[in-house]
Coordinates of C-alpha atoms in Angstrom, one line a residue:
X1 CA 64.3 30.7 10.9
X2 CA 61.1 31.2 12.9
X3 CA 58.2 28.8 12.8
X4 CA 55.9 31.3 11.1
X5 CA 58.4 31.8 8.3
X6 CA 58.8 28.1 7.8
X7 CA 55.1 27.6 7.7
X8 CA 54.5 30.5 5.3
X9 CA 57.2 29.1 3.0
X10 CA 55.6 25.6 3.1
X11 CA 52.2 27.1 2.2
X12 CA 53.6 29.1 -0.6
X13 CA 55.5 26.2 -2.1
X14 CA 52.4 23.9 -1.9
X15 CA 50.3 26.6 -3.5
X16 CA 52.8 27.3 -6.3
X17 CA 53.3 23.6 -7.0
X18 CA 49.5 23.3 -7.4
X19 CA 49.4 26.2 -9.8
X20 CA 52.4 25.0 -11.9
X21 CA 51.2 21.4 -12.1
X22 CA 47.7 22.6 -13.0
X23 CA 49.2 24.8 -15.7
X24 CA 51.1 21.8 -17.1
X25 CA 48.0 19.7 -17.2
X26 CA 46.0 22.5 -18.8
X27 CA 48.3 22.4 -21.8
X28 CA 46.6 19.2 -22.8
X29 CA 43.1 20.5 -22.4
X30 CA 41.7 21.6 -25.8
X31 CA 38.2 20.0 -26.1
X32 CA 35.0 20.0 -24.1
X33 CA 35.7 16.3 -23.3
X34 CA 39.1 17.3 -21.9
X35 CA 37.5 19.8 -19.6
X36 CA 34.7 17.5 -18.4
X37 CA 36.2 14.0 -18.3
X38 CA 39.9 14.3 -19.4
X39 CA 38.8 12.6 -22.7
X40 CA 38.2 9.3 -20.8
X41 CA 41.9 8.5 -21.0
X42 CA 43.0 8.3 -17.3
X43 CA 44.4 5.0 -16.2
X44 CA 43.2 3.2 -13.1
X45 CA 46.3 3.9 -10.9
X46 CA 46.6 7.5 -11.8
X47 CA 42.9 8.0 -11.5
X48 CA 42.9 6.3 -8.1
X49 CA 45.5 8.7 -6.8
X50 CA 43.5 11.6 -8.2
X51 CA 40.3 10.4 -6.6
X52 CA 42.0 9.9 -3.3
X53 CA 43.5 13.3 -3.5
X54 CA 40.2 15.1 -4.1
X55 CA 38.3 12.9 -1.6
X56 CA 40.6 13.5 1.3
X57 CA 39.3 16.9 2.1
X58 CA 39.8 19.2 5.1
X59 CA 37.4 16.8 7.0
X60 CA 39.9 14.0 6.6
X61 CA 43.1 15.8 7.0
X62 CA 42.1 17.9 10.0
X63 CA 38.6 17.0 11.1
X64 CA 39.0 13.2 11.8
X65 CA 41.8 13.7 14.2
X66 CA 39.9 16.5 15.9
X67 CA 36.7 14.4 16.4
X68 CA 38.7 11.4 17.6
X69 CA 40.5 13.7 20.2
X70 CA 37.2 15.0 21.4
X71 CA 34.8 12.1 21.3
X72 CA 36.9 9.0 21.1
X73 CA 35.7 5.6 19.8
X74 CA 32.4 6.7 18.3
X75 CA 34.2 9.2 16.0
X76 CA 35.9 6.3 14.3
X77 CA 32.8 5.7 12.3
X78 CA 33.7 8.7 10.1
X79 CA 37.0 7.3 8.6
X80 CA 35.5 3.8 8.5
X81 CA 32.5 5.1 6.6
X82 CA 34.5 7.4 4.3
X83 CA 36.6 4.4 3.3
X84 CA 33.9 1.7 3.2
X85 CA 31.7 3.9 1.0
X86 CA 34.0 3.0 -1.9
X87 CA 33.1 -0.7 -1.4
X88 CA 29.6 0.3 -2.4
X89 CA 30.9 2.3 -5.3
X90 CA 33.0 -0.7 -6.4
X91 CA 30.1 -3.2 -6.2
X92 CA 27.2 -1.2 -7.5
X93 CA 28.1 2.0 -9.3
X94 CA 31.6 2.3 -10.8
X95 CA 31.4 0.1 -13.9
X96 CA 27.8 0.6 -15.0
X97 CA 28.2 4.4 -14.6
X98 CA 31.3 4.4 -16.8
X99 CA 29.6 2.2 -19.4
X100 CA 26.6 4.6 -19.6
X101 CA 28.9 7.0 -21.4
X102 CA 27.6 10.0 -19.5
X103 CA 29.7 13.0 -18.8
X104 CA 27.9 14.2 -15.7
X105 CA 25.4 12.9 -13.2
X106 CA 22.6 14.9 -14.8
X107 CA 23.7 13.4 -18.1
X108 CA 23.2 10.0 -16.6
X109 CA 19.8 10.9 -15.3
X110 CA 18.6 11.8 -18.8
X111 CA 20.3 8.8 -20.4
X112 CA 18.6 6.4 -17.9
X113 CA 15.1 8.1 -17.7
X114 CA 14.7 9.9 -21.0
X115 CA 13.5 12.9 -19.1
X116 CA 14.7 16.5 -19.3
X117 CA 13.0 17.4 -16.0
X118 CA 14.9 14.6 -14.3
X119 CA 18.1 15.9 -15.7
X120 CA 17.4 19.4 -14.5
X121 CA 16.5 18.2 -11.1
X122 CA 19.8 16.2 -10.9
X123 CA 21.7 19.3 -12.0
X124 CA 20.2 21.4 -9.2
X125 CA 21.1 18.7 -6.7
X126 CA 24.7 18.5 -7.9
X127 CA 25.1 22.2 -7.6
X128 CA 23.6 22.3 -4.1
X129 CA 25.8 19.4 -2.9
X130 CA 29.0 20.9 -4.3
X131 CA 28.3 24.3 -2.9
X132 CA 27.5 22.9 0.6
X133 CA 30.7 20.8 0.4
X134 CA 32.8 23.8 -0.7
X135 CA 31.8 25.9 2.3
X136 CA 33.7 23.8 4.9
X137 CA 36.7 23.6 2.6
X138 CA 37.0 27.4 2.5
X139 CA 36.2 27.7 6.2
X140 CA 39.0 25.2 7.0
X141 CA 41.4 27.1 4.8
X142 CA 40.6 30.3 6.7
X143 CA 40.9 28.5 10.1
X144 CA 44.3 27.0 9.1
X145 CA 45.9 30.3 8.0
X146 CA 44.5 32.1 11.0
X147 CA 46.0 29.6 13.4
X148 CA 49.3 29.2 11.6
X149 CA 50.0 32.8 10.5
X150 CA 47.5 34.9 12.4
X151 CA 45.9 36.4 9.3
X152 CA 42.2 37.1 9.2
X153 CA 40.0 34.1 8.5
X154 CA 38.7 35.5 5.2
X155 CA 42.3 35.6 3.7
X156 CA 42.6 31.8 3.7
X157 CA 39.1 31.3 2.2
X158 CA 39.7 33.8 -0.6
X159 CA 43.3 32.6 -1.3
X160 CA 42.3 29.0 -1.7
X161 CA 39.2 29.9 -3.7
X162 CA 41.2 32.0 -6.2
X163 CA 43.8 29.3 -6.7
X164 CA 41.1 26.7 -7.3
X165 CA 39.2 28.9 -9.8
X166 CA 42.4 29.6 -11.7
X167 CA 43.3 25.9 -12.0
X168 CA 39.8 24.8 -13.0
X169 CA 39.3 27.6 -15.5
X170 CA 42.8 26.8 -17.0
X171 CA 42.2 23.1 -17.8
X172 CA 39.2 21.6 -16.2
X173 CA 39.4 17.9 -15.4
X174 CA 42.6 17.4 -17.5
X175 CA 44.4 20.0 -15.3
X176 CA 43.2 18.9 -11.9
X177 CA 43.9 15.2 -12.5
X178 CA 47.6 15.9 -12.4
X179 CA 47.1 18.2 -9.4
X180 CA 45.0 15.9 -7.3
X181 CA 47.3 12.8 -7.9
X182 CA 50.3 14.9 -6.7
X183 CA 48.3 16.2 -3.7
X184 CA 47.4 12.7 -2.5
X185 CA 51.0 11.8 -2.0
X186 CA 51.7 15.2 -0.5
X187 CA 48.9 14.8 2.0
X188 CA 50.0 11.2 2.8
X189 CA 53.5 12.4 3.5
X190 CA 52.4 15.5 5.4
X191 CA 50.3 13.5 7.8
X192 CA 52.2 10.2 7.9
X193 CA 55.7 11.6 8.8
X194 CA 54.4 13.7 11.8
X195 CA 52.3 10.8 13.0
X196 CA 55.3 8.4 13.0
X197 CA 57.5 11.0 14.7
X198 CA 54.8 11.4 17.4
X199 CA 54.7 7.6 17.8
X200 CA 58.4 7.8 18.7
X201 CA 57.8 10.6 21.2
X202 CA 54.8 8.7 22.7
X203 CA 56.9 5.6 23.2
X204 CA 59.4 7.6 25.2
X205 CA 56.7 9.2 27.5
X206 CA 54.7 7.8 30.3
X207 CA 51.3 9.0 29.1
X208 CA 48.4 6.5 29.3
X209 CA 45.7 6.8 26.8
X210 CA 42.9 5.0 28.7
X211 CA 43.5 6.1 32.2
X212 CA 40.4 6.9 34.2
X213 CA 41.6 10.4 35.0
X214 CA 40.7 13.3 32.7
X215 CA 43.4 14.7 30.3
X216 CA 45.9 17.0 31.9
X217 CA 48.2 19.8 30.7
X218 CA 51.9 19.2 31.2
X219 CA 52.8 22.9 31.4
X220 CA 50.9 26.0 32.6
X221 CA 48.5 27.0 29.8
X222 CA 46.1 29.9 29.1
X223 CA 43.1 29.4 26.9
X224 CA 41.0 32.2 25.4
X225 CA 37.3 31.4 24.8
X226 CA 36.3 33.2 21.6
X227 CA 32.6 32.1 21.4
X228 CA 30.0 31.3 24.0
X229 CA 30.7 27.8 25.2
X230 CA 29.4 25.2 27.6
X231 CA 32.2 23.2 29.3
X232 CA 32.3 20.2 31.6
X233 CA 34.8 20.7 34.4
X234 CA 36.0 17.3 35.8
X235 CA 38.2 18.8 38.6
X236 CA 38.6 22.4 39.9
X237 CA 42.2 22.1 41.3
X238 CA 44.6 24.2 39.3
X239 CA 41.9 25.8 37.1
X240 CA 41.3 29.6 37.4
X241 CA 38.9 31.6 35.2
X242 CA 38.5 35.3 34.4
X243 CA 35.3 36.4 32.6
X244 CA 31.6 35.7 32.7
X245 CA 30.7 32.2 34.0
X246 CA 27.0 31.3 34.1
X247 CA 26.1 35.0 33.8
X248 CA 28.4 36.1 36.8
X249 CA 31.6 38.0 36.5
X250 CA 34.7 36.2 37.8
X251 CA 38.3 37.5 38.1
X252 CA 41.0 34.9 38.6
X253 CA 38.5 32.7 40.5
X254 CA 37.9 29.0 40.7
X255 CA 34.9 27.0 39.6
X256 CA 32.7 26.2 42.7
X257 CA 32.7 22.5 42.0
X258 CA 33.0 19.9 39.1
X259 CA 30.1 20.2 36.6
X260 CA 29.0 22.1 33.5
X261 CA 29.4 25.9 33.1
X262 CA 28.5 28.4 30.4
X263 CA 31.4 30.6 29.5
X264 CA 30.8 33.9 27.7
X265 CA 33.0 34.9 24.8
X266 CA 36.1 36.7 26.0
X267 CA 36.6 34.5 29.0
X268 CA 40.1 33.3 29.8
X269 CA 40.9 30.0 31.6
X270 CA 44.4 29.5 33.2
X271 CA 45.5 25.9 33.8
X272 CA 48.4 25.1 36.1
X273 CA 50.8 22.4 35.1
X274 CA 49.1 19.0 35.8
X275 CA 45.6 20.5 36.0
X276 CA 42.7 18.5 34.6
X277 CA 41.5 20.0 31.4
X278 CA 37.8 21.0 31.1
X279 CA 36.2 19.7 27.9
X280 CA 33.4 20.9 25.7
X281 CA 30.0 19.8 27.1
X282 CA 29.0 16.4 25.7
X283 CA 32.5 15.1 25.2
X284 CA 34.0 12.4 27.4
X285 CA 35.8 13.9 30.4
X286 CA 37.9 10.8 31.3
X287 CA 40.2 8.6 29.3
X288 CA 38.1 5.5 30.1
X289 CA 34.9 7.1 28.8
X290 CA 36.8 8.3 25.7
X291 CA 37.8 4.7 24.8
X292 CA 34.2 3.4 25.3
X293 CA 31.6 3.3 22.6
X294 CA 28.0 4.3 22.8
X295 CA 28.5 7.9 23.9
X296 CA 27.9 9.4 20.5
X297 CA 29.3 12.8 19.5
X298 CA 27.7 15.0 22.2
X299 CA 24.0 15.6 22.8
X300 CA 21.1 13.3 23.2
X301 CA 20.3 9.9 21.6
X302 CA 23.9 8.8 20.9
X303 CA 22.8 5.5 19.2
X304 CA 20.8 7.3 16.6
X305 CA 23.8 9.6 16.0
X306 CA 26.0 6.6 15.3
X307 CA 23.5 4.9 13.0
X308 CA 23.0 8.1 11.1
X309 CA 26.7 8.6 10.6
X310 CA 27.1 5.1 9.3
X311 CA 24.2 5.6 6.8
X312 CA 25.5 9.0 5.6
X313 CA 29.1 8.0 5.1
X314 CA 28.5 4.5 3.7
X315 CA 25.9 5.7 1.1
X316 CA 26.9 9.3 0.7
X317 CA 30.1 8.4 -1.2
X318 CA 27.9 6.9 -3.9
X319 CA 26.2 10.3 -4.4
X320 CA 29.1 12.7 -4.3
X321 CA 29.3 14.4 -7.8
X322 CA 33.0 15.1 -7.7
X323 CA 33.7 11.4 -6.9
X324 CA 31.3 10.0 -9.5
X325 CA 32.6 12.2 -12.3
X326 CA 36.0 10.7 -11.8
X327 CA 34.8 7.3 -12.9
X328 CA 33.7 8.8 -16.2
X329 CA 37.4 9.5 -16.9
X330 CA 38.4 5.8 -17.0
X331 CA 38.7 4.2 -20.4
X332 CA 36.2 1.4 -19.6
X333 CA 34.1 -0.2 -16.9
X334 CA 36.8 -2.7 -15.9
X335 CA 39.3 0.1 -15.4
X336 CA 36.7 1.9 -13.3
X337 CA 36.4 -1.1 -11.0
X338 CA 40.2 -1.4 -10.6
X339 CA 40.2 2.3 -9.8
X340 CA 37.7 1.9 -7.0
X341 CA 39.6 -1.0 -5.5
X342 CA 42.8 0.9 -5.5
X343 CA 41.1 3.9 -3.9
X344 CA 40.0 1.7 -1.0
X345 CA 43.7 0.7 -0.4
X346 CA 45.0 4.3 -0.6
X347 CA 42.3 5.6 1.7
X348 CA 42.8 2.8 4.2
X349 CA 46.5 3.7 4.3
X350 CA 45.9 7.4 4.8
X351 CA 43.3 7.1 7.6
X352 CA 45.7 5.2 9.9
X353 CA 47.5 8.5 10.6
X354 CA 44.6 10.9 11.5
X355 CA 43.5 8.2 14.1
X356 CA 47.0 8.3 15.6
X357 CA 47.0 12.1 15.6
X358 CA 43.6 12.1 17.3
X359 CA 45.0 10.0 20.2
X360 CA 48.1 12.1 20.5
X361 CA 46.0 15.4 20.4
X362 CA 44.2 14.3 23.6
X363 CA 47.6 13.8 25.3
X364 CA 49.7 16.7 24.1
X365 CA 47.2 19.5 23.3
X366 CA 44.2 18.8 25.6
X367 CA 43.6 22.5 26.0
X368 CA 41.9 22.4 22.5
X369 CA 39.1 20.3 24.1
X370 CA 38.0 23.4 26.1
X371 CA 36.8 25.5 23.2
X372 CA 35.9 22.6 20.9
X373 CA 38.3 23.8 18.2
X374 CA 39.9 20.4 17.9
X375 CA 40.2 20.8 14.1
X376 CA 43.4 22.7 14.9
X377 CA 45.0 19.6 16.7
X378 CA 46.9 18.3 13.6
X379 CA 48.3 21.8 13.0
X380 CA 49.5 22.4 16.6
X381 CA 50.6 18.9 17.6
X382 CA 54.2 18.9 16.1
X383 CA 55.3 22.0 17.9
X384 CA 53.6 21.0 21.2
X385 CA 54.9 17.4 21.3
X386 CA 58.2 17.6 19.5
X387 CA 59.3 21.2 19.8
X388 CA 62.5 22.8 18.5
X389 CA 63.5 22.9 14.9
X390 CA 62.2 19.4 14.2
X391 CA 58.8 20.4 15.5
X392 CA 58.8 23.5 13.4
X393 CA 59.7 21.5 10.2
X394 CA 57.0 19.0 10.9
X395 CA 54.5 21.8 11.5
X396 CA 55.4 23.3 8.2
X397 CA 55.0 19.9 6.5
X398 CA 51.5 19.6 8.0
X399 CA 50.6 23.1 6.9
X400 CA 51.5 22.1 3.3
X401 CA 49.4 19.0 3.5
X402 CA 46.5 21.0 4.9
X403 CA 46.5 23.5 2.1
X404 CA 46.7 20.6 -0.4
X405 CA 43.6 19.1 1.2
X406 CA 41.6 22.3 0.7
X407 CA 42.8 22.8 -2.9
X408 CA 42.3 19.2 -4.1
X409 CA 38.8 18.7 -2.9
X410 CA 37.7 22.2 -3.9
X411 CA 39.0 21.6 -7.4
X412 CA 37.0 18.4 -7.9
X413 CA 33.8 20.0 -6.5
X414 CA 34.2 23.0 -8.8
X415 CA 34.7 20.9 -11.9
X416 CA 31.4 19.1 -11.0
X417 CA 29.6 22.4 -10.6
X418 CA 31.0 23.9 -13.8
X419 CA 30.3 20.7 -15.8
X420 CA 26.7 20.5 -14.6
X421 CA 25.9 24.2 -15.1
X422 CA 27.8 24.5 -18.5
X423 CA 26.0 21.5 -20.1
X424 CA 22.6 22.0 -18.6
X425 CA 22.1 25.8 -18.2
X426 CA 24.6 27.1 -20.8
X427 CA 25.4 25.7 -24.2
X428 CA 28.2 23.4 -23.2
X429 CA 31.2 25.2 -24.7
X430 CA 34.6 25.6 -23.1
X431 CA 33.8 29.3 -22.5
X432 CA 30.6 28.3 -20.7
X433 CA 32.6 25.9 -18.5
X434 CA 34.9 28.6 -17.5
X435 CA 32.1 31.1 -16.7
X436 CA 30.3 28.5 -14.6
X437 CA 33.6 27.8 -12.8
X438 CA 34.1 31.4 -11.8
X439 CA 30.5 31.8 -10.6
X440 CA 30.5 28.4 -8.8
X441 CA 33.8 29.1 -7.1
X442 CA 32.9 32.6 -5.9
X443 CA 29.5 31.9 -4.2
X444 CA 30.9 29.3 -1.7
X445 CA 33.6 31.8 -0.6
X446 CA 30.9 34.3 0.3
X447 CA 28.8 31.6 2.1
X448 CA 31.8 30.3 4.0
X449 CA 32.4 33.7 5.5
X450 CA 28.7 34.3 6.4
X451 CA 27.8 31.0 8.0
X452 CA 28.7 29.3 11.3
X453 CA 31.5 26.7 11.5
X454 CA 31.0 23.2 12.9
X455 CA 33.7 20.6 13.2
X456 CA 34.9 20.0 9.7
X457 CA 34.0 16.3 9.7
X458 CA 30.6 17.1 11.1
X459 CA 29.9 19.6 8.3
X460 CA 31.1 17.2 5.6
X461 CA 29.1 14.4 7.2
X462 CA 26.0 16.5 6.8
X463 CA 26.8 17.0 3.1
X464 CA 27.2 13.2 2.8
X465 CA 23.7 12.9 4.2
X466 CA 22.4 15.2 1.4
X467 CA 24.2 13.1 -1.2
X468 CA 23.0 9.8 0.3
X469 CA 19.4 11.2 0.2
X470 CA 19.4 12.3 -3.4
X471 CA 21.9 11.0 -5.9
X472 CA 22.6 7.7 -4.2
X473 CA 19.0 6.5 -4.6
X474 CA 19.0 7.8 -8.2
X475 CA 22.1 5.8 -9.1
X476 CA 21.3 2.6 -7.1
X477 CA 17.7 2.3 -8.4
X478 CA 18.6 3.7 -11.8
X479 CA 21.3 1.1 -12.4
X480 CA 19.7 -1.9 -10.8
X481 CA 15.9 -1.5 -10.9
X482 CA 14.1 -1.4 -14.1
X483 CA 11.0 0.0 -12.5
X484 CA 12.4 3.5 -11.8
X485 CA 10.4 6.2 -13.5
X486 CA 11.2 9.9 -14.2
X487 CA 8.5 11.1 -11.8
X488 CA 9.7 8.6 -9.1
X489 CA 13.3 9.9 -9.5
X490 CA 12.3 13.5 -9.4
X491 CA 10.0 13.2 -6.3
X492 CA 12.7 11.1 -4.5
X493 CA 15.4 13.7 -5.2
X494 CA 13.2 16.6 -4.2
X495 CA 11.9 15.0 -1.0
X496 CA 15.3 13.7 0.0
X497 CA 17.0 16.9 -1.0
X498 CA 14.6 19.3 0.7
X499 CA 14.6 17.3 4.0
X500 CA 18.3 16.7 4.2
X501 CA 19.2 20.1 2.8
X502 CA 17.0 21.9 5.2
X503 CA 18.6 20.0 8.1
X504 CA 22.1 20.7 6.8
X505 CA 21.4 24.4 6.3
X506 CA 20.0 24.8 9.8
X507 CA 23.0 23.0 11.3
X508 CA 25.5 25.0 9.4
X509 CA 23.6 28.2 10.3
X510 CA 24.1 27.2 14.0
X511 CA 20.4 26.5 14.9
X512 CA 21.4 23.3 16.7
X513 CA 23.3 25.5 19.2
X514 CA 20.2 27.3 20.2
X515 CA 19.3 26.5 23.8
X516 CA 15.6 26.5 22.9
X517 CA 16.1 23.6 20.5
X518 CA 16.8 20.2 22.1
X519 CA 15.8 16.5 22.1
X520 CA 14.9 14.8 18.9
X521 CA 14.6 17.9 16.7
X522 CA 18.2 18.9 17.5
X523 CA 19.5 15.4 16.9
X524 CA 17.7 14.9 13.6
X525 CA 18.9 18.3 12.3
X526 CA 22.5 17.4 13.3
X527 CA 22.3 13.8 12.0
X528 CA 19.5 13.6 9.4
X529 CA 20.6 10.6 7.3
X530 CA 18.8 7.9 9.3
X531 CA 15.5 9.7 8.5
X532 CA 16.1 11.3 5.1
X533 CA 17.8 8.4 3.2
X534 CA 15.0 5.8 3.8
X535 CA 12.5 8.6 3.0
X536 CA 14.2 9.3 -0.3
X537 CA 14.4 5.6 -1.3
X538 CA 10.8 4.9 -0.3
X539 CA 9.6 8.0 -2.2
X540 CA 11.3 6.9 -5.4
X541 CA 10.0 3.4 -5.2
X542 CA 6.4 4.2 -4.3
X543 CA 6.0 7.0 -6.8
X544 CA 7.6 4.8 -9.5
X545 CA 5.1 2.0 -8.7
X546 CA 2.3 4.5 -9.0
X547 CA 3.6 5.8 -12.4
X548 CA 4.9 2.5 -13.9
X549 CA 3.4 3.3 -17.3
X550 CA 6.0 6.0 -17.7
X551 CA 9.0 3.7 -17.7
X552 CA 11.2 4.4 -20.7
X553 CA 10.4 2.1 -23.6
X554 CA 14.0 1.2 -24.5
X555 CA 15.1 -0.2 -21.1
X556 CA 16.7 -3.3 -22.6
X557 CA 19.1 -1.2 -24.6
X558 CA 19.8 1.1 -21.7
X559 CA 20.5 -1.8 -19.3
X560 CA 22.6 -3.6 -21.8
X561 CA 24.8 -0.6 -22.3
X562 CA 25.3 -0.3 -18.5
X563 CA 25.8 -3.9 -17.6
X564 CA 27.3 -5.7 -20.7
X565 CA 31.2 -5.6 -20.8
X566 CA 32.6 -3.3 -23.4
X567 CA 34.5 -6.1 -25.2
X568 CA 31.2 -7.4 -26.5
X569 CA 30.7 -4.2 -28.4
X570 CA 27.5 -2.9 -26.8
X571 CA 29.0 0.3 -25.4
X572 CA 28.7 3.6 -27.3
X573 CA 30.6 6.7 -26.3
X574 CA 28.4 9.8 -26.1
X575 CA 28.9 13.5 -26.3
X576 CA 27.4 16.1 -24.0
X577 CA 23.6 16.4 -24.4
X578 CA 23.3 13.2 -26.5
X579 CA 21.1 10.4 -25.3

């Protein structure tokens, strides 16, 4: 059986399993509460698996390994931040949010601030974050199917979008809870087994990860450059190029000397066996530099990049709507805390394997470093390093895990969009939820095909920056500071959302690749959190101090409901729209 047939079979099986499990879960969805929060009946262990399943997106399954392969030590802040963010959720958000009795983040905003405008502002922010987050999921699906099966990019985006819409429309939160819990274990298996197999291969080889020489190809390799690219060439021996280099036509020629060169789309690079691999400009060219910290992720001001990544990933988790809504499904606040603690353990286990695959990608598929499409490393590693039927089976398993990553995260995001729109724009019925799900799932498919594609983890990191600049300040200050006012919350979300959202939109649109844009503007657009998050917090605090007379009058009751344990009888379950 050929590799493409095995891969296609694995993808179909994973997709069918998702649909079948979703249909099974949908049988239990009969009320609005079932669709929004699974009737608040999901236990901590089951919920932790479901949260991990939806949280481990394309950025985690494919993007982390790709960034580690390209940039080395500084890229480790992404998985560290993705995991450590749940420590903040555990300490500051999980239990009080569950005790509030809210169904959605906008519902919490109205509960805490007694303000319909604050609720509407939060609803708009939720929709924007979820749509921005859905775009890289669908782009990743298109990339995956294009690499594995050779189908057009739009096919993968549309296929994943349709499956997600069907599942969410069929049973909402009740349906996807079963799906996401299953998909966590599928993704863990799909990335863990190949990683362990490659460890065995690596131990039998003589490769050295940190050697001062640049990465080299073991066999003669040809690389097609599909977009205009700037590459750093560490050594010219054994490297021949055909195409347009720095504006000049070359045919089977050599680079004049080591250095940086601009390659036009359509250029072909041929590497002899043992040749040093050129890398995308800004990435480390040697193993020693790759292991060192402080180089950032390409471009200028690397220290600012790292700090911004830390802020975005640590605080962004507390503002992700599809993560927050999961804690509403727990029976009580204590269960919500246990869920968050279990999630930290599950994520910590998972992220061990993308790090290993990132290391192996630099050794076994270094040609991906030329074009910057290192997101494909996890998909191509098994065949390149293991080979034969075993490599084909591992590649098929990885493909199944990749499609599960796209489906799980997209499902959670779409539930958040549908829940916010159906309860705040429409009348909150099940029919309204389904209409909102169809619309909310269709728009990101279109956007994903019309926008530029960054590395998956980079794109998701930008969305984390938006969440950290909007909903995170709302929750932290709303739960722990009595002085937050409706006007302060609205102004903070607007300022944080406009600043971070503009930067994210420009980055996704490819503006940061414009040669005319450089220096601090390009860095802040690519890594906005270090500026936009403090700006959002400061705006909320200062405006609230200036409008302190508008603090809700029943704060004691509101804070008691959020912070007093349920066993003391202070909690009251609420229904959509009730305050």
